Coordinates of N, CA and C and ligand atoms in Angstrom, one line a residue:
M1 N 46.7 27.3 -4.6 CA 45.7 27.0 -5.7 C 45.5 25.5 -5.8
M2 N 46.7 24.7 -6.0 CA 46.6 23.3 -6.1 C 46.0 22.6 -4.9
K3 N 46.4 23.3 -3.7 CA 45.9 22.8 -2.4 C 44.4 22.9 -2.3
N4 N 43.9 24.1 -2.8 CA 42.5 24.3 -2.7 C 41.7 23.3 -3.6
I5 N 42.2 23.0 -4.8 CA 41.6 22.0 -5.7 C 41.6 20.7 -5.0
F6 N 42.7 20.3 -4.4 CA 42.8 19.1 -3.7 C 41.8 18.9 -2.6
Y7 N 41.7 20.0 -1.7 CA 40.7 19.9 -0.6 C 39.3 19.9 -1.2
T8 N 39.0 20.6 -2.2 CA 37.6 20.6 -2.8 C 37.3 19.2 -3.3
A9 N 38.3 18.5 -4.0 CA 38.1 17.2 -4.5 C 37.9 16.2 -3.4
V10 N 38.6 16.3 -2.3 CA 38.4 15.4 -1.1 C 37.0 15.6 -0.5
L11 N 36.6 16.9 -0.4 CA 35.3 17.2 0.1 C 34.2 16.6 -0.8
C12 N 34.4 16.8 -2.1 CA 33.3 16.3 -3.0 C 33.2 14.7 -2.9
C13 N 34.4 14.1 -2.8 CA 34.4 12.6 -2.7 C 33.7 12.1 -1.5
T14 N 34.0 12.8 -0.3 CA 33.4 12.5 0.9 C 31.9 12.7 0.9
L15 N 31.4 13.8 0.3 CA 30.0 14.0 0.2 C 29.3 13.0 -0.6
L16 N 30.0 12.6 -1.7 CA 29.4 11.6 -2.6 C 29.3 10.3 -1.9
F17 N 30.3 9.9 -1.2 CA 30.3 8.7 -0.4 C 29.1 8.7 0.6
L18 N 29.0 9.8 1.3 CA 27.9 9.8 2.3 C 26.5 9.8 1.8
S19 N 26.4 10.3 0.5 CA 25.1 10.4 -0.1 C 24.6 9.1 -0.7
V20 N 25.5 8.1 -0.9 CA 25.1 6.8 -1.4 C 24.4 6.1 -0.3
P21 N 23.1 5.6 -0.6 CA 22.4 4.9 0.5 C 23.2 3.8 1.1
R22 N 23.1 3.5 2.4 CA 23.9 2.5 3.0 C 23.8 1.1 2.4
A23 N 22.5 0.8 2.0 CA 22.2 -0.5 1.4 C 23.1 -0.7 0.2
V24 N 23.2 0.3 -0.7 CA 23.9 0.2 -1.9 C 25.4 0.1 -1.6
A25 N 25.8 1.0 -0.6 CA 27.2 1.0 -0.3 C 27.7 -0.4 0.3
D26 N 26.7 -1.1 1.0 CA 27.0 -2.3 1.6 C 27.0 -3.5 0.6
D27 N 26.5 -3.3 -0.6 CA 26.5 -4.4 -1.6 C 27.7 -4.2 -2.4
T28 N 28.6 -5.1 -2.2 CA 29.9 -4.9 -2.9 C 30.1 -6.0 -4.0
D29 N 31.2 -5.9 -4.8 CA 31.4 -6.9 -5.8 C 31.5 -8.3 -5.2
R30 N 32.0 -8.3 -4.0 CA 32.1 -9.6 -3.3 C 30.7 -10.2 -3.0
T31 N 29.8 -9.4 -2.4 CA 28.5 -9.9 -2.1 C 27.7 -10.3 -3.3
R32 N 27.9 -9.5 -4.4 CA 27.2 -9.8 -5.6 C 27.7 -11.1 -6.2
A33 N 29.0 -11.3 -6.1 CA 29.6 -12.6 -6.6 C 29.1 -13.8 -5.8
Q34 N 29.0 -13.6 -4.5 CA 28.5 -14.6 -3.6 C 27.1 -15.0 -4.0
R35 N 26.3 -14.0 -4.3 CA 24.9 -14.2 -4.7 C 24.8 -15.0 -6.0
H36 N 25.6 -14.6 -7.0 CA 25.6 -15.3 -8.3 C 26.0 -16.8 -8.1
A37 N 27.0 -17.0 -7.2 CA 27.5 -18.4 -7.0 C 26.3 -19.1 -6.3
M38 N 25.7 -18.5 -5.3 CA 24.6 -19.1 -4.6 C 23.5 -19.6 -5.6
V39 N 23.1 -18.7 -6.5 CA 22.1 -19.1 -7.5 C 22.5 -20.2 -8.4
A40 N 23.8 -20.1 -8.9 CA 24.3 -21.2 -9.8 C 24.4 -22.5 -9.1
E41 N 25.0 -22.5 -7.9 CA 25.4 -23.8 -7.2 C 24.2 -24.4 -6.4
Q42 N 23.4 -23.6 -5.8 CA 22.4 -24.1 -4.8 C 21.0 -24.1 -5.4
I43 N 20.7 -23.2 -6.4 CA 19.3 -23.0 -6.8 C 19.1 -23.5 -8.2
A44 N 19.8 -22.9 -9.2 CA 19.7 -23.4 -10.6 C 20.1 -24.9 -10.6
A45 N 21.2 -25.2 -10.0 CA 21.7 -26.6 -10.0 C 20.7 -27.6 -9.4
R46 N 19.8 -27.2 -8.6 CA 18.8 -28.1 -8.0 C 17.5 -28.0 -8.8
G47 N 17.5 -27.3 -9.9 CA 16.3 -27.4 -10.8 C 15.4 -26.3 -10.8
I48 N 15.7 -25.2 -10.1 CA 14.8 -24.0 -10.2 C 15.1 -23.3 -11.5
Q49 N 14.0 -23.0 -12.3 CA 14.1 -22.5 -13.7 C 13.5 -21.2 -13.9
D50 N 12.5 -20.8 -13.1 CA 11.7 -19.6 -13.4 C 12.7 -18.4 -13.4
E51 N 12.7 -17.7 -14.5 CA 13.7 -16.6 -14.7 C 13.5 -15.5 -13.7
N52 N 12.2 -15.2 -13.4 CA 11.9 -14.2 -12.4 C 12.5 -14.5 -11.0
V53 N 12.4 -15.8 -10.7 CA 12.9 -16.3 -9.4 C 14.4 -16.2 -9.3
L54 N 15.0 -16.7 -10.4 CA 16.5 -16.6 -10.5 C 17.0 -15.2 -10.4
R55 N 16.3 -14.3 -11.1 CA 16.7 -12.9 -11.1 C 16.6 -12.3 -9.7
A56 N 15.4 -12.6 -9.1 CA 15.2 -12.0 -7.8 C 16.2 -12.5 -6.8
M57 N 16.6 -13.8 -6.8 CA 17.5 -14.3 -5.9 C 18.9 -13.8 -6.1
R58 N 19.2 -13.4 -7.4 CA 20.5 -12.7 -7.7 C 20.5 -11.3 -7.2
S59 N 19.3 -10.7 -7.1 CA 19.2 -9.2 -6.8 C 19.1 -8.9 -5.3
V60 N 18.4 -9.7 -4.5 CA 18.1 -9.3 -3.1 C 19.4 -9.5 -2.3
P61 N 19.9 -8.4 -1.7 CA 21.1 -8.5 -0.8 C 20.8 -9.3 0.5
R62 N 20.8 -10.6 0.4 CA 20.4 -11.4 1.6 C 21.2 -11.0 2.9
H63 N 22.5 -10.6 2.7 CA 23.3 -10.3 3.8 C 22.8 -9.1 4.6
L64 N 22.0 -8.3 4.0 CA 21.4 -7.1 4.7 C 20.2 -7.5 5.6
F65 N 19.7 -8.7 5.4 CA 18.5 -9.2 6.1 C 18.8 -10.0 7.3
V66 N 20.1 -10.5 7.4 CA 20.5 -11.4 8.5 C 21.2 -10.5 9.6
P67 N 21.2 -11.0 10.9 CA 21.9 -10.2 11.9 C 23.4 -10.0 11.5
R68 N 23.9 -8.9 12.0 CA 25.3 -8.6 11.6 C 26.3 -9.7 11.8
L69 N 26.1 -10.5 12.9 CA 27.1 -11.6 13.2 C 26.9 -12.7 12.2
Q70 N 25.8 -12.8 11.5 CA 25.6 -13.9 10.5 C 26.0 -13.5 9.1
R71 N 26.4 -12.2 8.9 CA 26.6 -11.7 7.6 C 27.6 -12.6 6.7
R72 N 28.6 -13.1 7.4 CA 29.6 -13.9 6.6 C 29.0 -15.2 6.2
N73 N 27.9 -15.6 6.8 CA 27.2 -16.9 6.4 C 26.0 -16.7 5.5
A74 N 25.7 -15.4 5.2 CA 24.5 -15.1 4.5 C 24.2 -15.9 3.3
Y75 N 25.2 -16.2 2.5 CA 25.0 -16.9 1.2 C 25.2 -18.5 1.3
A76 N 25.4 -18.9 2.6 CA 25.6 -20.4 2.8 C 24.3 -21.2 2.5
D77 N 24.5 -22.5 2.2 CA 23.5 -23.4 1.8 C 22.7 -23.9 3.0
R78 N 22.2 -23.0 3.9 CA 21.5 -23.5 5.1 C 20.7 -22.4 5.7
P79 N 19.7 -22.7 6.6 CA 19.0 -21.7 7.3 C 20.0 -21.0 8.4
L80 N 19.6 -19.8 8.8 CA 20.5 -19.1 9.8 C 19.6 -18.6 10.9
P81 N 20.1 -18.5 12.2 CA 19.4 -17.9 13.2 C 19.2 -16.4 13.1
I82 N 18.0 -15.9 13.4 CA 17.8 -14.4 13.3 C 17.3 -13.9 14.6
G83 N 17.5 -14.7 15.7 CA 17.1 -14.2 17.0 C 15.7 -14.6 17.3
H84 N 15.3 -14.5 18.6 CA 14.0 -14.9 19.1 C 13.6 -16.3 18.8
G85 N 14.6 -17.2 18.6 CA 14.3 -18.6 18.4 C 13.9 -18.9 16.9
Q86 N 14.0 -17.9 16.0 CA 13.5 -18.0 14.7 C 14.7 -18.1 13.7
T87 N 14.4 -18.5 12.4 CA 15.4 -18.7 11.4 C 15.0 -18.1 10.1
I88 N 16.0 -17.7 9.3 CA 15.7 -17.3 7.9 C 16.0 -18.6 7.1
S89 N 15.0 -19.0 6.2 CA 15.1 -20.3 5.5 C 16.4 -20.4 4.6
Q90 N 16.7 -21.6 4.4 CA 17.8 -21.9 3.4 C 17.4 -21.3 2.0
P91 N 18.4 -20.7 1.3 CA 18.1 -20.0 0.0 C 17.3 -20.9 -0.9
Y92 N 17.6 -22.2 -1.0 CA 16.9 -23.1 -2.0 C 15.4 -23.2 -1.6
I93 N 15.1 -23.2 -0.3 CA 13.7 -23.3 0.1 C 13.0 -22.1 -0.2
V94 N 13.6 -20.9 -0.1 CA 13.0 -19.6 -0.5 C 12.7 -19.7 -2.0
A95 N 13.6 -20.1 -2.8 CA 13.5 -20.2 -4.2 C 12.4 -21.2 -4.6
F96 N 12.4 -22.3 -3.9 CA 11.4 -23.4 -4.2 C 10.0 -22.8 -4.0
M97 N 9.8 -22.2 -2.8 CA 8.4 -21.7 -2.4 C 8.0 -20.6 -3.3
T98 N 8.9 -19.8 -3.8 CA 8.6 -18.7 -4.7 C 8.2 -19.2 -6.0
E99 N 9.0 -20.2 -6.5 CA 8.7 -20.7 -7.9 C 7.3 -21.4 -7.9
I100 N 7.0 -22.1 -6.9 CA 5.8 -23.0 -7.0 C 4.5 -22.2 -6.9
V101 N 4.6 -20.9 -6.4 CA 3.3 -20.1 -6.4 C 3.2 -19.3 -7.7
Q102 N 4.2 -19.5 -8.6 CA 4.2 -18.8 -10.0 C 3.9 -17.3 -10.0
P103 N 4.7 -16.6 -9.3 CA 4.5 -15.1 -9.2 C 4.7 -14.4 -10.5
D104 N 3.9 -13.3 -10.8 CA 4.3 -12.4 -11.9 C 4.0 -11.0 -11.4
E105 N 4.4 -10.0 -12.3 CA 4.4 -8.6 -12.0 C 3.0 -8.0 -11.7
T106 N 1.9 -8.7 -12.1 CA 0.6 -8.2 -11.9 C 0.0 -8.6 -10.5
M107 N 0.7 -9.4 -9.7 CA 0.1 -10.0 -8.6 C 0.3 -9.3 -7.2
R108 N -0.6 -9.7 -6.3 CA -0.6 -9.2 -4.9 C -0.3 -10.4 -4.0
A109 N 0.7 -10.4 -3.2 CA 1.1 -11.5 -2.4 C 0.9 -11.2 -0.9
L110 N 0.6 -12.3 -0.1 CA 0.5 -12.2 1.3 C 1.6 -13.2 1.8
E111 N 2.4 -12.8 2.8 CA 3.3 -13.7 3.5 C 2.9 -13.8 5.0
I112 N 3.0 -15.0 5.6 CA 2.8 -15.0 7.0 C 4.1 -15.5 7.6
G113 N 4.7 -14.7 8.5 CA 6.0 -15.0 9.1 C 7.1 -14.2 8.4
A114 N 7.1 -12.9 8.6 CA 8.0 -12.0 7.9 C 9.5 -12.3 8.3
G115 N 9.7 -12.6 9.6 CA 11.0 -13.0 10.1 C 12.0 -11.9 9.8
S116 N 13.0 -12.3 9.0 CA 14.1 -11.3 8.6 C 13.6 -10.3 7.5
G117 N 12.5 -10.6 6.8 CA 12.1 -9.8 5.7 C 12.6 -10.3 4.4
Y118 N 13.4 -11.3 4.3 CA 14.1 -11.7 3.1 C 13.1 -12.3 2.1
Q119 N 12.3 -13.3 2.5 CA 11.3 -13.9 1.6 C 10.4 -12.8 1.0
A120 N 10.0 -11.8 1.8 CA 9.1 -10.7 1.3 C 9.9 -9.9 0.3
A121 N 11.2 -9.7 0.5 CA 12.0 -9.0 -0.5 C 12.0 -9.7 -1.8
V122 N 12.2 -11.0 -1.8 CA 12.3 -11.9 -3.0 C 10.9 -11.7 -3.8
L123 N 9.8 -11.8 -3.0 CA 8.5 -11.7 -3.7 C 8.4 -10.2 -4.2
A124 N 8.8 -9.2 -3.5 CA 8.7 -7.8 -3.9 C 9.5 -7.5 -5.2
E125 N 10.5 -8.3 -5.4 CA 11.3 -8.2 -6.7 C 10.4 -8.5 -7.9
I126 N 9.4 -9.4 -7.6 CA 8.7 -10.0 -8.8 C 7.2 -9.4 -8.9
V127 N 6.5 -9.4 -7.8 CA 5.1 -9.0 -7.8 C 4.9 -7.5 -7.6
Q128 N 3.6 -7.1 -7.7 CA 3.3 -5.7 -7.6 C 3.3 -5.3 -6.1
E129 N 2.6 -6.0 -5.3 CA 2.5 -5.6 -3.8 C 2.7 -6.8 -3.0
V130 N 3.4 -6.6 -1.9 CA 3.6 -7.7 -0.9 C 3.1 -7.2 0.5
Y131 N 2.3 -8.0 1.2 CA 1.9 -7.8 2.5 C 2.4 -8.9 3.4
T132 N 3.1 -8.6 4.5 CA 3.7 -9.6 5.3 C 3.4 -9.4 6.8
I133 N 3.1 -10.4 7.5 CA 2.6 -10.3 8.9 C 3.7 -11.1 9.8
E134 N 4.0 -10.5 10.9 CA 5.0 -11.2 11.8 C 4.5 -11.1 13.3
I135 N 4.5 -12.2 14.0 CA 3.9 -12.2 15.3 C 4.9 -11.7 16.4
V136 N 6.2 -11.8 16.2 CA 7.2 -11.3 17.1 C 7.5 -9.8 16.9
P137 N 7.1 -9.0 17.8 CA 7.1 -7.5 17.5 C 8.5 -7.0 17.1
E138 N 9.6 -7.5 17.7 CA 11.0 -7.1 17.4 C 11.3 -7.5 15.9
L139 N 10.8 -8.7 15.5 CA 11.1 -9.1 14.1 C 10.3 -8.3 13.1
A140 N 9.1 -7.9 13.5 CA 8.3 -7.1 12.6 C 9.0 -5.8 12.3
I141 N 9.6 -5.2 13.4 CA 10.3 -3.9 13.3 C 11.5 -4.1 12.4
W142 N 12.3 -5.2 12.7 CA 13.5 -5.5 11.9 C 13.1 -5.7 10.4
A143 N 12.1 -6.5 10.1 CA 11.8 -6.8 8.7 C 11.4 -5.5 8.0
E144 N 10.6 -4.6 8.7 CA 10.2 -3.4 8.1 C 11.4 -2.5 7.7
E145 N 12.3 -2.4 8.7 CA 13.5 -1.6 8.6 C 14.4 -2.0 7.4
R146 N 14.6 -3.4 7.4 CA 15.4 -4.0 6.4 C 14.9 -3.8 5.0
L147 N 13.5 -4.0 4.8 CA 12.9 -3.9 3.5 C 13.0 -2.4 3.0
K148 N 12.9 -1.5 4.0 CA 13.0 -0.1 3.6 C 14.4 0.3 3.2
L149 N 15.4 -0.2 4.0 CA 16.8 0.0 3.7 C 17.2 -0.5 2.3
A150 N 16.6 -1.7 2.0 CA 17.0 -2.3 0.7 C 16.1 -1.7 -0.5
G151 N 15.2 -0.8 -0.1 CA 14.5 -0.1 -1.2 C 13.2 -0.7 -1.7
Y152 N 12.6 -1.7 -0.9 CA 11.4 -2.3 -1.4 C 10.1 -1.6 -0.9
E153 N 9.8 -0.6 -1.7 CA 8.6 0.3 -1.2 C 7.3 -0.4 -1.5
N154 N 7.3 -1.5 -2.2 CA 6.0 -2.2 -2.5 C 5.7 -3.3 -1.5
A155 N 6.5 -3.3 -0.4 CA 6.3 -4.4 0.7 C 5.8 -3.7 2.0
R156 N 4.7 -4.2 2.6 CA 4.3 -3.7 3.9 C 4.3 -4.7 4.9
V157 N 4.7 -4.3 6.1 CA 4.8 -5.3 7.3 C 3.8 -4.9 8.3
K158 N 3.2 -5.9 8.9 CA 2.2 -5.7 10.0 C 2.6 -6.6 11.2
H159 N 2.5 -6.1 12.4 CA 2.7 -7.0 13.6 C 1.4 -7.6 13.9
G160 N 1.3 -9.0 14.1 CA 0.1 -9.6 14.5 C 0.1 -11.1 14.3
D161 N -1.0 -11.7 14.5 CA -1.2 -13.2 14.3 C -1.7 -13.4 12.9
G162 N -0.8 -14.0 12.0 CA -1.1 -14.2 10.6 C -2.2 -15.2 10.4
Y163 N -2.7 -15.9 11.4 CA -3.8 -16.9 11.3 C -5.0 -16.2 10.6
Y164 N -5.2 -15.0 10.9 CA -6.4 -14.3 10.3 C -6.2 -13.6 9.0
G165 N -4.9 -13.7 8.4 CA -4.6 -13.0 7.2 C -4.7 -11.5 7.3
W166 N -4.9 -10.9 6.2 CA -4.9 -9.4 6.1 C -6.1 -9.0 5.3
E167 N -7.3 -9.1 5.9 CA -8.6 -9.0 5.3 C -8.7 -7.7 4.3
E168 N -8.2 -6.6 4.9 CA -8.3 -5.3 4.2 C -7.7 -5.4 2.7
H169 N -6.7 -6.2 2.5 CA -6.0 -6.3 1.2 C -6.4 -7.5 0.4
A170 N -7.2 -8.4 1.0 CA -7.6 -9.6 0.3 C -8.5 -9.3 -0.9
P171 N -8.7 -10.2 -1.9 CA -8.0 -11.5 -2.0 C -6.6 -11.4 -2.5
F172 N -5.8 -12.5 -2.3 CA -4.4 -12.5 -2.7 C -4.2 -13.6 -3.8
D173 N -3.4 -13.2 -4.8 CA -3.1 -14.2 -5.9 C -2.2 -15.3 -5.3
I174 N -1.3 -14.9 -4.3 CA -0.3 -15.7 -3.8 C -0.3 -15.6 -2.2
I175 N -0.2 -16.7 -1.5 CA 0.0 -16.7 -0.1 C 1.1 -17.7 0.3
V176 N 2.1 -17.1 0.9 CA 3.3 -17.9 1.3 C 3.4 -17.9 2.9
I177 N 3.3 -19.1 3.5 CA 3.4 -19.2 4.9 C 4.7 -19.8 5.3
T178 N 5.5 -19.2 6.2 CA 6.9 -19.7 6.4 C 7.0 -20.2 7.8
A179 N 6.0 -20.6 8.5 CA 6.0 -21.3 9.8 C 5.1 -22.5 9.7
A180 N 5.5 -23.6 10.4 CA 4.7 -24.9 10.2 C 3.5 -24.9 11.1
A181 N 2.3 -25.1 10.4 CA 1.0 -25.1 11.1 C 0.5 -26.5 11.2
P182 N -0.3 -26.9 12.2 CA -0.9 -28.2 12.3 C -2.0 -28.4 11.2
Y183 N -2.6 -27.4 10.8 CA -3.6 -27.4 9.7 C -3.6 -26.1 8.9
I184 N -4.2 -26.0 7.8 CA -4.2 -24.8 7.0 C -5.3 -23.8 7.6
P185 N -4.8 -22.6 8.1 CA -5.8 -21.7 8.7 C -7.0 -21.4 7.7
P186 N -8.2 -21.7 8.0 CA -9.3 -21.4 7.1 C -9.4 -19.9 6.6
P187 N -9.1 -18.9 7.5 CA -9.1 -17.5 6.9 C -8.2 -17.3 5.8
L188 N -7.1 -18.1 5.8 CA -6.1 -17.9 4.6 C -6.7 -18.5 3.4
I189 N -7.3 -19.6 3.5 CA -8.0 -20.3 2.3 C -9.0 -19.3 1.8
E190 N -9.8 -18.7 2.7 CA -10.8 -17.7 2.3 C -10.2 -16.5 1.5
Q191 N -9.0 -16.1 2.0 CA -8.4 -14.9 1.4 C -7.6 -15.2 0.1
L192 N -7.5 -16.5 -0.3 CA -6.9 -16.8 -1.6 C -7.8 -16.6 -2.7
K193 N -7.3 -15.8 -3.7 CA -8.1 -15.5 -4.9 C -8.4 -16.8 -5.7
D194 N -9.5 -16.8 -6.4 CA -9.8 -17.9 -7.3 C -8.7 -17.9 -8.4
G195 N -8.2 -19.1 -8.6 CA -7.0 -19.2 -9.5 C -5.7 -19.0 -8.8
G196 N -5.8 -18.7 -7.5 CA -4.5 -18.4 -6.8 C -3.8 -19.6 -6.2
R197 N -2.6 -19.4 -5.7 CA -1.8 -20.5 -5.2 C -1.2 -20.1 -3.8
M198 N -1.2 -21.1 -2.9 CA -0.7 -20.9 -1.6 C 0.3 -22.1 -1.3
I199 N 1.4 -21.7 -0.6 CA 2.3 -22.8 -0.1 C 2.5 -22.6 1.4
I200 N 2.4 -23.8 2.1 CA 2.4 -23.8 3.5 C 3.0 -25.1 4.1
P201 N 4.0 -25.0 5.0 CA 4.4 -26.2 5.7 C 3.4 -26.6 6.7
V202 N 3.0 -27.9 6.6 CA 2.0 -28.4 7.5 C 2.6 -29.7 8.2
G203 N 2.4 -29.7 9.6 CA 2.8 -30.9 10.3 C 3.2 -30.6 11.7
T204 N 3.9 -31.5 12.4 CA 4.3 -31.4 13.8 C 5.5 -30.5 13.9
P205 N 5.5 -29.6 15.0 CA 6.6 -28.8 15.2 C 7.9 -29.5 15.2
Y206 N 8.9 -29.0 14.5 CA 10.3 -29.6 14.5 C 10.4 -31.0 14.0
M207 N 9.2 -31.6 13.6 CA 9.3 -33.0 13.1 C 8.7 -33.2 11.7
A208 N 8.0 -34.2 11.4 CA 7.5 -34.5 10.1 C 6.6 -33.4 9.6
Q209 N 7.1 -32.7 8.5 CA 6.3 -31.7 7.9 C 6.4 -31.8 6.4
Y210 N 5.3 -31.4 5.7 CA 5.4 -31.3 4.2 C 5.0 -29.9 3.8
L211 N 5.7 -29.4 2.7 CA 5.2 -28.2 2.1 C 4.0 -28.6 1.3
V212 N 2.8 -28.0 1.6 CA 1.6 -28.3 0.9 C 1.2 -27.2 0.0
L213 N 1.0 -27.5 -1.3 CA 0.5 -26.5 -2.3 C -1.0 -26.5 -2.3
V214 N -1.6 -25.3 -2.1 CA -3.0 -25.2 -2.1 C -3.5 -24.4 -3.3
T215 N -4.4 -25.0 -4.1 CA -4.9 -24.2 -5.2 C -6.4 -24.0 -5.1
K216 N -6.9 -23.0 -5.7 CA -8.3 -22.8 -5.7 C -8.8 -22.5 -7.1
D217 N -9.7 -23.3 -7.7 CA -10.1 -23.1 -9.0 C -11.6 -23.3 -9.0
D218 N -12.3 -22.3 -9.5 CA -13.8 -22.2 -9.5 C -14.3 -22.6 -8.1
G219 N -13.7 -22.1 -7.1 CA -14.1 -22.3 -5.7 C -13.7 -23.6 -5.1
E220 N -13.1 -24.5 -6.0 CA -12.7 -25.8 -5.5 C -11.3 -25.8 -5.0
V221 N -11.1 -26.2 -3.7 CA -9.8 -26.1 -3.1 C -9.1 -27.5 -3.1
R222 N -7.8 -27.5 -3.7 CA -7.1 -28.8 -3.7 C -5.8 -28.6 -3.0
T223 N -5.3 -29.7 -2.4 CA -4.0 -29.7 -1.7 C -3.1 -30.8 -2.2
Q224 N -1.8 -30.5 -2.2 CA -0.9 -31.5 -2.7 C 0.4 -31.4 -1.9
N225 N 0.9 -32.5 -1.3 CA 2.2 -32.5 -0.6 C 3.3 -32.4 -1.6
V226 N 4.2 -31.5 -1.5 CA 5.2 -31.3 -2.5 C 6.7 -31.6 -2.0
L227 N 7.0 -31.3 -0.8 CA 8.4 -31.5 -0.3 C 8.4 -31.7 1.2
P228 N 9.2 -32.7 1.7 CA 9.4 -32.8 3.2 C 10.3 -31.7 3.6
V229 N 9.9 -31.0 4.7 CA 10.7 -29.8 5.2 C 10.7 -29.8 6.7
R230 N 11.5 -28.9 7.3 CA 11.5 -28.6 8.7 C 11.5 -27.1 9.0
F231 N 10.3 -26.6 9.5 CA 10.2 -25.2 9.7 C 9.9 -24.9 11.2
V232 N 10.2 -23.7 11.6 CA 9.8 -23.3 13.0 C 8.3 -23.3 13.1
P233 N 7.7 -23.5 14.3 CA 6.3 -23.6 14.5 C 5.5 -22.3 14.2
F234 N 4.3 -22.4 13.7 CA 3.3 -21.4 13.6 C 2.8 -21.2 15.0
T235 N 3.0 -20.0 15.5 CA 2.5 -19.8 16.9 C 1.2 -18.9 16.9
R236 N 0.5 -19.0 18.0 CA -0.8 -18.2 18.0 C -0.7 -17.2 19.1
A237 N -1.3 -16.0 18.8 CA -1.4 -15.0 19.8 C -2.4 -15.4 20.9
P238 N -2.1 -15.1 22.2 CA -3.1 -15.5 23.2 C -4.5 -14.9 22.9
E239 N -5.6 -15.6 23.2 CA -6.9 -15.0 22.9 C -7.2 -13.8 23.7
Ligands
SAH301 N1 10.1 -15.7 5.9 C1 11.1 -15.5 7.0 C2 11.3 -16.8 7.7 C3 11.0 -16.6 9.2 S1 10.8 -18.0 10.2 C4 12.4 -15.0 6.4 O1 12.5 -14.9 5.1 O2 13.3 -14.7 7.1 C5 9.0 -17.9 10.5 C6 8.5 -16.7 11.1 O3 7.1 -16.9 11.3 C7 9.1 -16.4 12.5 O4 9.7 -15.1 12.5 C8 7.9 -16.4 13.4 O5 7.9 -15.5 14.5 C9 6.7 -16.2 12.5 N2 5.4 -16.6 12.9 C10 5.1 -17.8 13.6 N3 3.8 -17.9 13.8 C11 3.2 -16.7 13.3 C12 1.9 -16.2 13.2 N4 0.8 -16.9 13.7 N5 1.7 -15.0 12.5 C13 2.7 -14.3 12.0 N6 4.0 -14.8 12.1 C14 4.3 -16.0 12.7

């Protein structure tokens, strides 16, 4: 009798463990503590104040978006390689770019350069819908898989050249570009909603670049250099 109860209990515990989604099972007290420390020491300490941004950065399991070999570095204060010569940005840069476009829960956002999917997840924690485009096919698949695993059903990934934006879902309240372009692609300015905000690294590959904030008010487009940065290059699909 006791033996049967014991076996039933073991079976129930096993079934319960297997039914917990992997993403949730992989987010432990340790990773949550690392995230809280990351926000306190790297993000709030450097002046990021927007409560939505701080909450999103505390929530998104960054370690699930990096390659397995980089997991132990996931919450470090630096960018990390994600394969194909690309990188996931330093947490502070993700927070900075998210805060400056002033996201809220009513908005629709476009990201160019899905990479790991992490920046899209941070946006998806705050806004209503996120559309993200990635030019490297393997990364587009990775980002889509990771966003799904982490439960972000309001984020959609497309493989392609982000230069042309995503016409079908335009205009966007927010556009975040995470690869450095020599100039601001005109189709993206076109797809920015009036009153909307765009952030884009502009400059020479691997050298002098600035994050440029682009605003559009009553059809008038303004640009402002806000932070010197170093991003991977914005590449173009062959014609
Ligand atoms: N936002 C990403 C950062 C990735 S690095 C993250 O959170 O991990 C920048 C990404 O932009 C790279 O994956 C690169 O392949 C992609 N990229 C470069 N040029 C592009 C283009 N024209 N269209 C779409 N993606 C592009």
